[in-house]
Amino acid sequence: MADKQTKIEIAVGFFMIVGLASISYIAIQLGDLQVLGQKSYIINARFTSSSGLRSGAFIEAAGVRVGTVDSIVFDPEEYQSIVYLAIDEDVPIHEDAVASIRTAGIIGDKFIKITPGGGEYLQPGEEIFETEPSINLEELISKYIFETEK
Amino acid sequence: MTFTPFTNTGLHIINLMERLGRAGIFLCTSCLRIITPPYKLSPIIKQIHFIGARSLFLIIISGLFIGMVVALQFYDALVRLGSVAMLGAAVGLVLVRELGPLLTALVIIGRAGSSICAEIAIMRNENQIDALDCMAIDPYRYIIVPRFIGAIICIPILSCVFIVVGIFGGYFVGCVLFGVSPGSYFGGMFDAVLWRDILMSVIKAMAFATITIWVATVKGFYLHLDPTAFGSEGVSKVTTQAVVVSSVSVFFADYIISSIIL
Amino acid sequence: MSDDKQQNYAINIKNMTSHYGSVKVLDDINLSIEPREIMVVMGHSGSGKSTLFRHILGLKQPTSGSIEVLGKDLTKLDKKGLYSLRKNIGVAFQNGALFSSLNVLENVELPLREHTELDDNTIRIMTRMKLEQMNLADYEELMPSELSGGMLKRAGLARAVVMDPKLLFFDEPSAGLDPVTSAELDQLILQLRDALNMTIVIVTHELESAFSVADRITVMDRGQQIMTGSKEEVKASTDTRIVNMLARKARDEEIDGDAYLDRLMEAQRVK
């Protein structure tokens, strides 16, 4: 009797441990759960087109992830798209840095690439003025053709 | 006499309505009993053991092979496109969004859902449910509630295990057998899978759990109200029905949830 | 004690009629059972005796008429009232209706565990006492699937009386049992009544066991109550249906499909 009960408890305990391990693996590794609570600051950038970019997309500088896209808003006056960028707190962005929307590989997700500039660092809430919009379809196709010819 | 087909159709519709209504009321009653005290832990542990712990090995094996075959298929397809670096992303997304919750639910329907349905049907058949009622023990609380809670806890957890094991199964095929670099496999996967995908996975697992356990218990519980089901033949009939209905409902719900979230 | 005689009845059914869908299954039943009485309800399958049984337990509501059990009108009770009433009622089902996932001891102690705050030890002691009474003391660790038909019935009976109810129902105590086992069970029922002062209602189609335990007998046929009276009155009755029933007793089991099936299942279980 007691034996049977203990066996059940051990099995359930084992199940729970395996389950918790899997959940934490998914949450931390796949979901990028910030266990240590990575802080970030917000700057914005205006694009003539942010086609294909979604909130949550990555921001890379020199190929390293330095933040994510916080939100994308349409500006009806200028007919532009304002993208709010959440940049990791310890990463300074120069005031004349260039933000360009790029595509990972041929059919991959859009991300924002930051090319460094010089001068002052941007304060939270300020704007990156130099931007390059999404690469359009023709460019994408030419890139594809170019790569296959090689 | 010429009205017979119409009358029959009408009767079928009324019958269907009645069954749906009964199942709906059953679900509401069960949920009500789940949230109202008294709460008892030990029967729930027993069900977690039955539904979860005893399915763990099966889920690990299934997850491993599914992960391996998904990686194999994607590797072959991606080689043609020349973007093998996407393998990790493809395997991760497919497992997290679709295959993890879906196949876990199907495995559990086959392993636990069917036996829960048969068990409850036999209880009904042998007057055990009436006996509970006569002993002033609420059959919902005693039979249904622990199984509901057990399933709703276990299926999402099993789904997570399935996904993780699947990812490593994919790693084995992709990286160890075909030489994709582990960095691009895991890196691509971690970049591609977003919180949204994981949320979708969890919502699906919960929904599938509810459907699975709901259909299994309601089919068994109302065995005596099905005029075509009688005796042990009736038990086997409702069990088959439970497996069929819950599988199809899970596929249906899978599409609905995906289309709502995407 | 006898100013208002109705109060003293353990069960008092008046002008009760019941339907299954549009089929009338019970027609104008009047039945009063006194405390400490053993009432046997007799009839073939389909006579409505099982339906009557379900009515008295409140598992089914009558179309018209009233049922009072232990002084409470069942038609006016809500679920809570019904449940608190049922704690005073023990029910032993035909095949025991034991939970197959629990062993004999766990099955019998279930009502105590669910309804009382007693500690494990007290529950064990009370349960063992009842098992001993039913001659099941050596079998408490067995699972229901390992028991014979007679043992299942006795275990079901033990579970029914473990809360010391005022009222005991027994569905087909002798169905599917050999005469010796059946007679033992009848003895047990009589002992129980004397030891625990219970009112007992037995539903059966077997004449021998009915006559050996009953104080009074109610004969049912096709949803109608043919007569209620002492054993002698029933035996002396000139009603053709009762006379037929008494005369037919040898063939009874062959005709009764339920009993035949039970017997088949019993045989399989023993194997």
XYZ file of C-alpha atoms in Angstrom, chain C residues 71-189:
119
model
C -39.841 11.752 6.984
C -38.560 13.832 4.059
C -40.544 14.420 0.888
C -38.178 13.510 -1.948
C -40.054 15.516 -4.551
C -39.377 18.693 -2.575
C -35.706 18.121 -1.782
C -32.901 19.901 -3.619
C -29.608 18.187 -4.365
C -28.073 19.142 -1.039
C -31.060 17.879 0.922
C -31.054 14.699 -1.097
C -27.365 14.140 -0.406
C -27.743 14.715 3.317
C -30.676 12.294 3.338
C -28.671 9.700 1.431
C -26.017 9.661 4.122
C -28.645 7.810 6.178
C -29.346 5.342 3.406
C -27.184 2.428 2.398
C -27.474 0.866 -1.023
C -26.067 -2.503 -2.032
C -26.084 -2.986 -5.778
C -26.561 -6.194 -7.649
C -22.918 -6.816 -8.512
C -21.558 -4.835 -5.638
C -20.721 -1.826 -7.839
C -17.290 -1.693 -6.237
C -14.710 0.650 -7.720
C -12.329 -1.488 -9.665
C -9.370 0.795 -8.980
C -9.669 0.390 -5.205
C -9.213 -2.745 -3.132
C -11.958 -4.114 -0.870
C -10.869 -2.192 2.198
C -10.573 1.119 0.336
C -13.950 0.540 -1.272
C -15.701 -0.110 2.009
C -14.103 2.810 3.824
C -14.897 5.270 1.018
C -18.129 6.705 2.521
C -16.385 7.222 5.866
C -13.509 8.999 4.181
C -15.788 11.224 2.154
C -18.332 12.109 4.801
C -16.579 12.045 8.162
C -13.592 13.781 9.654
C -12.430 10.638 11.431
C -8.739 9.846 11.471
C -7.289 6.951 9.497
C -7.096 4.603 12.447
C -10.719 4.956 13.470
C -11.794 4.526 9.869
C -9.695 1.374 9.572
C -11.179 -0.081 12.767
C -14.759 0.679 11.794
C -14.210 -0.703 8.307
C -12.571 -3.896 9.583
C -15.502 -4.439 11.942
C -17.925 -4.341 9.057
C -15.729 -6.580 6.933
C -15.559 -9.085 9.752
C -19.336 -9.027 10.014
C -19.510 -9.896 6.321
C -16.857 -12.630 6.635
C -14.508 -10.669 4.411
C -11.783 -10.019 6.947
C -9.208 -12.084 5.046
C -9.908 -10.498 1.706
C -9.483 -6.799 2.427
C -6.362 -6.458 0.277
C -7.922 -8.044 -2.801
C -9.097 -6.054 -5.801
C -12.764 -6.404 -6.843
C -11.734 -8.307 -9.985
C -10.290 -11.049 -7.778
C -13.525 -11.653 -5.850
C -16.316 -14.152 -6.459
C -19.891 -12.975 -7.024
C -20.935 -13.673 -3.447
C -17.947 -11.819 -2.064
C -18.642 -8.845 -4.327
C -22.185 -8.657 -3.015
C -20.987 -8.924 0.585
C -18.362 -6.238 0.020
C -21.031 -4.026 -1.535
C -23.217 -4.702 1.483
C -20.359 -3.849 3.841
C -19.890 -0.544 2.026
C -23.627 0.138 2.207
C -23.764 -0.310 5.987
C -20.407 1.175 6.943
C -22.048 4.488 7.849
C -24.666 2.650 9.972
C -27.605 3.848 7.879
C -31.205 3.768 9.053
C -32.359 2.404 5.757
C -30.772 -0.274 3.597
C -31.606 -1.116 0.014
C -30.460 -4.318 -1.539
C -30.812 -4.924 -5.243
C -31.125 -8.611 -6.147
C -29.175 -10.127 -3.241
C -29.426 -13.675 -4.541
C -29.228 -13.132 -8.299
C -26.474 -15.214 -9.800
C -25.613 -17.009 -6.576
C -25.810 -20.692 -5.789
C -28.457 -21.629 -3.183
C -25.961 -22.065 -0.325
C -24.275 -18.706 -0.820
C -27.645 -17.124 -1.311
C -28.932 -18.567 1.965
C -25.824 -17.290 3.756
C -26.495 -13.839 2.436
C -30.099 -14.017 3.627
C -28.840 -14.901 7.097
C -26.510 -11.923 6.947
C -29.388 -9.614 6.079
